[in-house]
Coordinates of C-alpha atoms (C1' of nucleotides) in Angstrom, one line a residue:
Chain A
M1 CA -0.1 0.1 0.0
L2 CA 2.4 2.4 0.8
N3 CA 5.0 2.9 -1.2
I4 CA 8.9 4.2 0.2
D5 CA 11.7 5.0 -1.3
P6 CA 14.8 4.4 1.7
R7 CA 17.1 7.2 -0.5
S8 CA 14.6 9.8 -1.0
S9 CA 16.7 13.0 0.9
K10 CA 12.9 12.7 2.3
P11 CA 13.1 11.1 5.4
I12 CA 11.0 8.3 5.9
Y13 CA 8.4 8.8 8.7
E14 CA 7.1 12.0 6.8
Q15 CA 7.2 9.5 3.3
I16 CA 4.7 7.1 5.7
I17 CA 2.8 10.6 6.9
E18 CA 2.3 11.3 3.3
Q19 CA 1.2 8.7 1.9
V20 CA -0.8 7.4 4.9
K21 CA -3.0 11.1 4.5
E22 CA -2.8 10.6 0.6
N23 CA -4.5 6.9 1.2
I24 CA -7.4 8.5 3.5
M25 CA -7.4 11.9 0.7
K26 CA -7.8 9.1 -2.1
G27 CA -10.5 6.3 0.2
I28 CA -8.4 3.5 -0.1
L29 CA -8.1 3.9 3.5
Q30 CA -11.4 4.5 5.1
P31 CA -12.4 6.0 8.7
G32 CA -12.3 3.1 10.7
D33 CA -10.3 0.6 8.8
R34 CA -6.9 -0.9 10.6
L35 CA -3.9 0.1 10.3
P36 CA -1.7 -2.6 10.0
S37 CA 0.3 -2.7 13.1
V38 CA 3.5 -1.1 14.2
R39 CA 5.6 -4.2 14.0
E40 CA 3.4 -5.7 10.8
M41 CA 3.8 -2.3 8.7
S42 CA 7.9 -2.5 9.2
T43 CA 7.8 -5.5 8.2
L44 CA 6.4 -5.0 4.7
L45 CA 8.5 -1.6 5.0
T46 CA 11.8 -2.8 5.7
V47 CA 11.7 -0.2 8.0
N48 CA 12.6 -0.1 11.6
P49 CA 10.6 -0.8 14.1
N50 CA 10.9 3.0 15.6
T51 CA 10.4 5.4 13.0
V52 CA 6.9 3.6 12.1
A53 CA 6.0 3.9 15.4
K54 CA 7.6 7.6 15.2
A55 CA 5.0 8.3 12.1
Y56 CA 1.7 6.8 13.6
Q57 CA 2.7 9.0 16.7
E58 CA 3.3 12.4 15.0
L59 CA -0.5 10.8 12.3
E60 CA -2.1 10.3 16.3
R61 CA -1.2 14.1 17.3
E62 CA -2.6 15.0 14.0
K63 CA -5.8 13.3 14.5
A64 CA -5.7 11.3 11.5
I65 CA -5.8 8.4 12.7
E66 CA -6.4 7.3 16.5
T67 CA -5.0 4.2 18.9
I68 CA -6.9 1.6 20.6
R69 CA -5.5 0.0 23.9
G70 CA -4.0 -3.1 22.7
K71 CA -5.8 -3.4 19.6
G72 CA -4.2 -1.3 16.9
T73 CA -4.4 1.7 14.8
F74 CA -7.7 3.1 13.3
I75 CA -8.0 5.7 11.1
A76 CA -9.8 9.0 12.6
Q77 CA -14.0 8.4 12.8
N78 CA -14.4 12.5 12.9
Y79 CA -11.3 13.9 11.5
Q80 CA -11.8 17.6 12.0
P81 CA -9.9 20.0 10.0
Q82 CA -8.5 22.5 11.9
R83 CA -7.4 25.6 10.1
D84 CA -4.4 27.2 12.4
K85 CA -3.2 30.6 11.0
E86 CA 0.5 28.6 11.3
K87 CA -0.4 26.0 9.1
L88 CA -2.3 28.0 7.0
Q89 CA 1.1 30.1 6.6
E90 CA 3.4 27.1 5.9
V91 CA 1.3 25.8 3.2
R92 CA 1.1 29.2 1.4
D93 CA 5.0 29.4 2.2
L94 CA 5.0 26.2 -0.2
L95 CA 3.0 27.2 -2.8
K96 CA 5.2 29.3 -2.9
K97 CA 7.8 28.0 -4.2
V98 CA 6.1 25.6 -5.8
V99 CA 5.5 29.3 -8.0
I100 CA 9.3 30.6 -7.6
E101 CA 10.4 26.8 -8.8
S102 CA 8.1 26.7 -11.4
H103 CA 8.7 30.1 -12.9
Y104 CA 12.2 29.1 -13.2
M105 CA 11.5 26.1 -15.2
G106 CA 9.4 27.9 -17.7
L107 CA 6.1 26.7 -16.3
G108 CA 3.5 30.1 -16.1
R109 CA -0.4 30.8 -13.7
E110 CA -1.4 28.1 -16.6
E111 CA 0.8 25.3 -16.5
I112 CA 0.1 25.4 -12.5
M113 CA -3.9 25.8 -12.5
A114 CA -2.9 22.1 -15.0
M115 CA -0.4 20.5 -12.7
L116 CA -3.3 21.2 -10.0
V117 CA -6.4 19.6 -11.9
D118 CA -3.8 16.9 -13.5
I119 CA -3.4 15.8 -8.8
Y120 CA -6.9 16.5 -7.9
R121 CA -8.3 13.9 -10.7
E122 CA -5.1 11.4 -9.1
L123 CA -6.3 12.1 -5.5
E124 CA -10.2 12.0 -6.5
K125 CA -9.8 8.5 -7.8
R126 CA -12.2 6.3 -5.9
Chain B
M1 CA 17.1 42.9 1.5
L2 CA 16.6 39.4 2.2
N3 CA 14.7 38.6 5.6
I4 CA 16.5 35.4 8.0
D5 CA 14.4 33.8 10.4
P6 CA 17.4 31.8 12.2
R7 CA 14.0 30.0 14.1
S8 CA 12.4 29.0 11.3
S9 CA 12.5 24.8 10.3
K10 CA 13.5 25.6 7.1
P11 CA 17.7 26.1 6.9
I12 CA 19.4 29.2 6.2
Y13 CA 21.0 28.8 2.5
E14 CA 17.4 27.7 1.5
Q15 CA 16.2 30.6 3.1
I16 CA 18.8 33.3 0.9
I17 CA 18.2 30.8 -2.4
E18 CA 14.7 31.2 -2.3
Q19 CA 14.9 34.6 -1.8
V20 CA 17.4 35.7 -3.9
K21 CA 15.3 34.0 -6.6
E22 CA 11.8 35.4 -5.5
N23 CA 14.1 39.0 -5.9
I24 CA 15.0 38.5 -9.2
M25 CA 11.6 37.2 -10.3
K26 CA 9.5 40.7 -8.0
G27 CA 12.2 42.3 -10.7
I28 CA 14.2 43.3 -7.6
L29 CA 17.3 42.1 -8.1
Q30 CA 17.8 42.6 -11.6
P31 CA 20.1 40.9 -14.8
G32 CA 23.7 42.2 -14.6
D33 CA 22.9 43.7 -10.7
R34 CA 25.7 42.6 -8.2
L35 CA 25.4 40.4 -5.4
P36 CA 26.7 41.6 -1.6
S37 CA 30.4 39.5 -1.8
V38 CA 30.0 36.2 0.5
R39 CA 31.7 38.4 3.3
E40 CA 29.3 40.9 3.1
M41 CA 26.2 39.1 2.9
S42 CA 26.9 36.8 6.2
T43 CA 27.5 40.5 7.3
L44 CA 24.1 42.0 6.9
L45 CA 23.0 38.6 7.7
T46 CA 24.3 38.2 11.1
V47 CA 24.7 34.8 9.6
N48 CA 27.7 31.9 8.9
P49 CA 30.0 32.5 5.4
N50 CA 30.0 29.3 5.2
T51 CA 26.2 29.3 5.2
V52 CA 26.0 32.1 2.5
A53 CA 28.5 30.6 0.2
K54 CA 26.1 27.1 -0.3
A55 CA 23.9 29.6 -1.0
Y56 CA 25.4 30.9 -3.7
Q57 CA 27.0 28.0 -5.0
E58 CA 23.2 25.8 -5.4
L59 CA 22.4 29.4 -7.0
E60 CA 25.8 28.9 -9.4
R61 CA 24.5 25.7 -10.5
E62 CA 21.3 27.0 -11.3
K63 CA 22.9 29.5 -13.5
A64 CA 20.9 32.1 -11.6
I65 CA 24.1 33.7 -11.2
E66 CA 27.1 34.0 -11.9
T67 CA 30.9 34.9 -10.5
I68 CA 32.8 36.8 -12.3
R69 CA 36.8 36.7 -10.8
G70 CA 37.8 38.7 -9.4
K71 CA 34.7 41.5 -10.1
G72 CA 32.6 39.9 -7.6
T73 CA 29.1 37.8 -8.3
F74 CA 25.8 39.0 -10.5
I75 CA 22.7 38.1 -11.7
A76 CA 22.6 35.9 -14.7
Q77 CA 22.1 37.9 -18.0
N78 CA 20.5 35.3 -19.8
Y79 CA 18.7 32.4 -17.4
Q80 CA 17.6 30.4 -19.3
P81 CA 14.8 28.2 -18.4
Q82 CA 15.3 24.6 -17.9
R83 CA 12.2 22.2 -17.7
D84 CA 14.2 18.7 -16.8
K85 CA 12.4 15.4 -15.4
E86 CA 13.9 15.4 -11.9
K87 CA 13.0 19.1 -10.8
L88 CA 9.4 19.0 -12.7
Q89 CA 8.9 15.9 -10.4
E90 CA 9.9 17.6 -7.2
V91 CA 7.7 20.6 -8.1
R92 CA 4.8 17.8 -8.5
D93 CA 5.7 17.1 -5.5
L94 CA 5.8 19.5 -3.3
L95 CA 2.1 21.1 -4.8
K96 CA 0.6 17.3 -4.3
K97 CA 1.5 18.0 -0.4
V98 CA -0.1 21.3 -0.8
V99 CA -3.0 20.1 -1.6
I100 CA -3.5 16.8 0.5
E101 CA -2.0 19.2 3.4
S102 CA -4.9 21.9 2.1
H103 CA -7.5 19.3 2.1
Y104 CA -6.9 18.5 6.1
M105 CA -7.3 21.9 6.6
G106 CA -10.8 21.9 4.7
L107 CA -8.8 24.7 2.2
G108 CA -10.4 22.4 -1.6
R109 CA -9.3 23.4 -4.9
E110 CA -11.1 27.1 -5.1
E111 CA -9.2 27.8 -1.9
I112 CA -5.8 27.2 -3.7
M113 CA -6.6 28.9 -6.7
A114 CA -7.2 31.8 -4.9
M115 CA -4.4 32.0 -2.9
L116 CA -1.8 31.1 -6.1
V117 CA -3.7 34.1 -7.9
D118 CA -2.4 35.5 -4.5
I119 CA 0.8 34.7 -4.2
Y120 CA 1.1 36.1 -8.3
R121 CA -0.3 39.1 -7.0
E122 CA 2.6 39.5 -4.2
L123 CA 5.2 38.0 -7.1
E124 CA 4.5 39.7 -10.3
K125 CA 4.5 43.6 -7.8
R126 CA 6.9 45.4 -9.4
Chain C
M1 CA -22.7 3.0 35.3
L2 CA -19.4 2.9 33.8
N3 CA -18.1 5.3 31.2
I4 CA -14.9 3.9 29.8
D5 CA -13.2 5.4 27.1
P6 CA -10.7 3.1 25.0
R7 CA -9.9 5.4 22.9
S8 CA -8.2 7.3 25.4
S9 CA -4.5 7.3 26.7
K10 CA -5.7 6.7 30.2
P11 CA -5.3 2.4 31.0
I12 CA -8.8 1.4 31.1
Y13 CA -8.0 -0.2 34.1
E14 CA -7.1 2.6 35.3
Q15 CA -10.3 4.2 34.2
I16 CA -12.1 1.5 36.3
I17 CA -10.6 2.4 39.2
E18 CA -11.9 5.8 38.9
Q19 CA -14.8 5.4 38.1
V20 CA -16.4 3.2 41.1
K21 CA -13.8 5.2 43.8
E22 CA -16.0 8.2 42.4
N23 CA -19.1 6.5 42.3
I24 CA -18.0 5.6 45.8
M25 CA -17.4 8.8 46.4
K26 CA -20.7 10.2 45.1
G27 CA -22.9 7.7 46.7
I28 CA -23.9 6.0 44.3
L29 CA -22.3 3.1 45.4
Q30 CA -23.1 2.7 49.0
P31 CA -21.5 0.5 51.2
G32 CA -21.8 -2.6 50.7
D33 CA -23.2 -3.0 47.5
R34 CA -22.2 -5.5 45.3
L35 CA -20.4 -5.6 41.9
P36 CA -20.8 -7.3 39.7
S37 CA -18.7 -9.9 39.1
V38 CA -15.7 -9.8 36.4
R39 CA -17.4 -11.6 33.8
E40 CA -20.2 -9.6 34.0
M41 CA -18.0 -6.5 34.3
S42 CA -15.6 -6.9 31.2
T43 CA -19.6 -7.6 29.5
L44 CA -20.8 -5.1 30.2
L45 CA -18.5 -2.6 29.4
T46 CA -16.8 -4.9 26.3
V47 CA -13.5 -5.3 28.1
N48 CA -10.9 -7.9 28.5
P49 CA -11.9 -9.0 32.0
N50 CA -7.7 -9.3 32.7
T51 CA -8.2 -5.7 32.4
V52 CA -11.1 -5.7 34.8
A53 CA -9.1 -8.2 36.9
K54 CA -6.5 -6.3 37.6
A55 CA -8.7 -3.4 38.8
Y56 CA -10.9 -4.6 41.1
Q57 CA -7.3 -7.0 42.6
E58 CA -6.2 -2.9 42.5
L59 CA -9.3 -1.8 44.4
E60 CA -9.0 -4.3 46.4
R61 CA -5.8 -4.2 47.8
E62 CA -6.4 -0.3 48.7
K63 CA -9.6 -1.9 50.9
A64 CA -12.2 -0.6 49.5
I65 CA -13.9 -3.4 48.4
E66 CA -13.8 -6.7 49.0
T67 CA -14.3 -10.5 47.5
I68 CA -15.9 -12.0 49.9
R69 CA -15.9 -16.4 47.5
G70 CA -18.3 -17.3 46.5
K71 CA -21.2 -14.6 47.2
G72 CA -18.9 -11.9 45.4
T73 CA -17.3 -8.6 45.1
F74 CA -18.5 -6.2 47.5
I75 CA -18.5 -2.1 48.7
A76 CA -16.2 -2.1 51.6
Q77 CA -18.2 -1.4 54.9
N78 CA -15.5 0.5 56.3
Y79 CA -13.2 1.5 54.5
Q80 CA -10.6 3.8 56.8
P81 CA -8.4 6.5 54.7
Q82 CA -4.6 6.0 55.1
R83 CA -2.3 8.1 53.8
D84 CA 1.0 6.8 54.0
K85 CA 3.9 9.3 53.1
E86 CA 4.4 8.3 49.5
K87 CA 0.5 8.3 48.2
L88 CA 0.5 11.7 49.8
Q89 CA 3.4 12.7 47.7
E90 CA 2.3 11.1 44.7
V91 CA -1.1 13.6 44.8
R92 CA 0.6 16.9 45.4
D93 CA 3.5 15.2 42.6
L94 CA 0.1 15.1 40.9
L95 CA -1.4 18.8 42.3
K96 CA 1.8 20.3 41.1
K97 CA 1.6 19.3 37.5
V98 CA -1.7 20.4 37.6
V99 CA 0.2 24.2 38.8
I100 CA 2.0 24.0 36.4
E101 CA 0.6 23.0 33.4
S102 CA -2.6 25.7 34.5
H103 CA 0.1 27.9 34.6
Y104 CA 1.2 27.4 30.9
M105 CA -2.5 28.1 29.9
G106 CA -2.4 31.1 31.2
L107 CA -4.9 29.8 34.2
G108 CA -3.2 30.6 37.7
R109 CA -4.4 30.1 41.6
E110 CA -7.8 32.1 41.3
E111 CA -8.8 28.9 38.0
I112 CA -7.9 26.1 39.7
M113 CA -9.6 27.1 43.2
A114 CA -12.7 28.0 40.8
M115 CA -12.1 24.5 39.3
L116 CA -11.8 22.6 42.6
V117 CA -15.3 24.6 44.3
D118 CA -16.7 23.1 40.9
I119 CA -15.5 19.6 41.2
Y120 CA -16.3 19.2 44.7
R121 CA -19.9 20.3 43.4
E122 CA -19.8 17.6 41.4
L123 CA -18.7 14.7 43.4
E124 CA -20.5 16.2 46.3
K125 CA -24.2 15.8 44.2
R126 CA -26.2 12.7 46.4
Chain D
M1 CA 19.4 21.1 37.3
L2 CA 17.4 18.7 36.7
N3 CA 16.3 15.8 38.7
I4 CA 15.8 12.9 36.9
D5 CA 14.5 9.0 38.8
P6 CA 15.4 6.3 36.3
R7 CA 13.5 3.8 38.6
S8 CA 10.3 6.3 38.6
S9 CA 7.6 4.9 36.7
K10 CA 7.0 8.4 34.8
P11 CA 9.0 8.1 31.7
I12 CA 12.2 10.1 31.4
Y13 CA 11.5 12.3 29.2
E14 CA 8.1 13.5 30.8
Q15 CA 10.6 13.9 33.6
I16 CA 12.9 16.0 31.5
I17 CA 9.5 17.9 30.3
E18 CA 8.3 18.5 33.8
Q19 CA 10.8 19.7 35.2
V20 CA 12.2 22.1 32.9
K21 CA 8.3 24.1 32.6
E22 CA 9.1 24.1 36.4
N23 CA 12.1 26.1 36.1
I24 CA 11.0 28.0 33.7
M25 CA 7.7 29.1 35.9
K26 CA 9.9 29.7 38.9
G27 CA 12.9 32.0 36.6
I28 CA 15.3 29.6 37.1
L29 CA 15.9 29.6 33.6
Q30 CA 15.2 32.8 31.8
P31 CA 13.7 33.0 28.1
G32 CA 16.5 33.1 26.2
D33 CA 18.9 31.5 27.8
R34 CA 20.1 28.3 26.9
L35 CA 19.6 24.9 26.9
P36 CA 22.3 22.5 27.3
S37 CA 22.7 20.9 23.8
V38 CA 21.1 17.3 24.1
R39 CA 24.0 15.8 24.5
E40 CA 25.6 18.0 27.4
M41 CA 22.6 17.2 28.8
S42 CA 22.3 13.6 27.7
T43 CA 25.5 13.4 29.9
L44 CA 24.6 15.6 32.8
L45 CA 21.4 13.4 33.2
T46 CA 22.4 10.4 32.6
V47 CA 21.0 9.4 30.1
N48 CA 20.5 8.5 26.2
P49 CA 20.3 11.8 24.0
N50 CA 17.7 10.0 22.4
T51 CA 15.8 10.7 25.1
V52 CA 16.9 14.3 25.7
A53 CA 16.0 14.7 22.1
K54 CA 12.0 13.7 22.9
A55 CA 12.0 15.8 25.5
Y56 CA 13.1 19.5 23.3
Q57 CA 10.7 18.1 20.7
E58 CA 7.8 18.0 22.6
L59 CA 9.0 21.2 24.8
E60 CA 9.2 22.8 21.6
R61 CA 6.4 21.4 19.8
E62 CA 4.6 23.1 23.2
K63 CA 6.6 26.2 22.2
A64 CA 8.2 26.8 25.2
I65 CA 11.9 26.6 23.7
E66 CA 12.9 27.5 20.2
T67 CA 15.9 26.1 19.0
I68 CA 18.1 28.1 16.5
R69 CA 19.6 26.1 13.8
G70 CA 23.5 25.2 14.9
K71 CA 23.4 27.4 17.7
G72 CA 21.2 25.8 20.3
T73 CA 18.5 25.3 21.8
F74 CA 16.2 28.3 24.1
I75 CA 13.9 29.4 26.5
A76 CA 11.1 30.8 23.8
Q77 CA 10.9 34.5 24.0
N78 CA 7.8 35.2 24.0
Y79 CA 5.9 32.2 25.1
Q80 CA 1.8 32.7 24.5
P81 CA 0.2 30.2 27.0
Q82 CA -2.3 28.9 24.5
R83 CA -5.6 27.0 26.5
D84 CA -7.3 25.1 23.7
K85 CA -10.2 23.1 25.3
E86 CA -8.8 19.5 25.4
K87 CA -5.6 20.6 27.5
L88 CA -8.0 21.8 29.7
Q89 CA -10.3 18.9 30.2
E90 CA -7.2 17.2 30.6
V91 CA -6.3 19.3 33.5
R92 CA -9.3 19.6 35.0
D93 CA -9.6 15.4 34.7
L94 CA -5.9 15.4 37.0
L95 CA -7.5 17.4 39.3
K96 CA -10.3 14.9 40.0
K97 CA -8.5 12.7 40.2
V98 CA -6.4 15.0 43.4
V99 CA -10.1 14.9 44.7
I100 CA -11.1 12.0 45.0
E101 CA -7.6 10.6 46.2
S102 CA -7.1 13.0 48.3
H103 CA -10.4 12.5 49.5
Y104 CA -9.4 8.7 50.1
M105 CA -6.3 10.0 52.1
G106 CA -8.9 11.6 54.5
L107 CA -7.6 14.7 53.1
G108 CA -10.4 17.1 52.2
R109 CA -11.2 21.2 50.4
E110 CA -9.3 22.6 53.1
E111 CA -6.4 20.3 53.2
I112 CA -5.9 20.6 49.4
M113 CA -6.3 24.3 49.2
A114 CA -3.5 24.5 51.7
M115 CA -1.6 22.1 49.8
L116 CA -1.8 24.6 47.4
V117 CA -1.1 27.3 48.8
D118 CA 2.1 25.8 49.6
I119 CA 3.1 24.3 45.9
Y120 CA 2.6 27.6 44.5
R121 CA 4.6 29.0 46.8
E122 CA 6.9 26.9 46.5
L123 CA 7.3 27.7 41.6
E124 CA 7.3 31.3 42.9
K125 CA 10.3 31.4 45.0
R126 CA 12.7 33.7 42.9
Chain E
dG1 C1' 29.9 21.3 16.9
dT2 C1' 24.7 21.3 16.4
dG3 C1' 20.4 18.3 16.2
dG4 C1' 17.1 15.4 13.3
dT5 C1' 17.2 10.2 11.4
dC6 C1' 17.4 5.6 11.8
dT7 C1' 18.7 1.1 13.0
dA8 C1' 19.0 -2.9 16.4
dG9 C1' 17.2 -4.7 20.0
dA10 C1' 15.7 -5.0 24.8
dC11 C1' 11.9 -4.7 28.2
dC12 C1' 7.2 -3.5 29.7
dA13 C1' 3.0 -2.1 30.5
dC14 C1' -1.3 -3.2 28.5
dA15 C1' -5.2 -5.9 26.6
Chain F
dG1 C1' 0.0 -9.4 20.1
dT2 C1' 0.0 -3.9 20.7
dG3 C1' 2.2 0.3 22.1
dG4 C1' 5.4 2.5 24.4
dT5 C1' 10.0 3.9 26.3
dC6 C1' 14.7 4.2 26.6
dT7 C1' 19.3 2.3 25.1
dA8 C1' 23.6 2.6 22.1
dG9 C1' 25.6 3.6 18.7
dA10 C1' 25.9 5.4 13.6
dC11 C1' 25.3 9.2 10.0
dC12 C1' 23.4 13.0 8.3
dA13 C1' 22.7 18.6 7.7
dC14 C1' 23.5 23.1 9.2
dA15 C1' 26.4 26.0 10.9

DNA sequence: GTGGTCTAGACCACA
DNA sequence: GTGGTCTAGACCACA
């Protein structure tokens, strides 16, 4: 289900976080679905259990998943997105970086809009 | 001219790179303009000279600036945008992350489009 | 009667202990009242029997309840409050933590006093 | 400065967190003060660096401290306490536990109030 | 030198 | 079996 690239400069635990969120958004992971246990997941991804645990803990802090004592980890039922100013600024900064980098690759507003549409198509499939 | 935040989780050298590129895009820095030397800049920003050097090297590698021996560092004259597949993928991944994170803050396609327009307004002012 | 939240970070057995004590304090459970058996309780709460057993053992150790062989488990008749130094220190540490955490939420002495009054009101209703 | 008890059932990283917060409240640690580096602290406490790092990261997440790239970790300048409903509930639950446990040690409202006053005296010295 | 990430592996509380 | 904590130790990016 998840696709980890240990060579990437992006930390493995962040890759796990991003991909779980992506799968939730795509509907591949539904509220109430059980995630593989830390141990199972670490075997699946051939990654250290601590690394998986770190990703799960962060996802739990963001309330995307819930841990039920002794039973395992589940996609959260009522995940209420929370906009705080900081997070918003962070996302805006990221988007600004996209614009600047795109500019230096010769991509303008239209091309980014197109990419955006394309990404939504990818994420909403299901 | 540059605005460095040592508290940010974003590395200082990346902040320098981003802001130089931003200033070029805004027209605040014009082709041929001279950049402060590594030493001057490191004094201006109260930042380690190695950090400035690293930023300059990366900017030069991307051909955004040029160093002329004995004369200094200048904004490149004929900066030809170059799209390579890797960079393109990188930008797309960044944008995808924006979409996913936005989704979890309750922001949809429209809001991202609006943010995009807003960012272009900010960057094109000049 | 008891209200267990398996999502809580507080262990289930502790939740049981706290709530039994709370109910005794409120007078909902009276000396001599019979508690459901471990099995009954575990069914009622849809919780692992071992978990209930652990809670009962701890309550018994603290002499809040008594098990009479073959008859069942009962709220203790003559529960004599016992202050030992360790327990006292524990409670003080807990209260200190309350003070520190409150401080970092902008709550001072007055607000804690008010909360305390409120909690007594809740616990003494009966 | 910190006093760790490795035998305590309270995790070491939590002990570190609590005690740093306590020292800030007491004024022993002032805004802008530098904390020992992760490595220094781990030597001081004869504790694994990872454990210290975990504590520091949590303190940073709560905005009690700040990391400045390559320079070290500092007590935050403008720590604005933030009350969110969950945290508040958490503190109230803790206080409720104090009340219940105190009750079973024969300590009533007055005694808790007295303990509270005593704790404030301890924390405000300076 | 500084913190961040990761692995390997142990031990424990809880269910 | 499940996740949480901790140690020991390596490697890396950054300043």
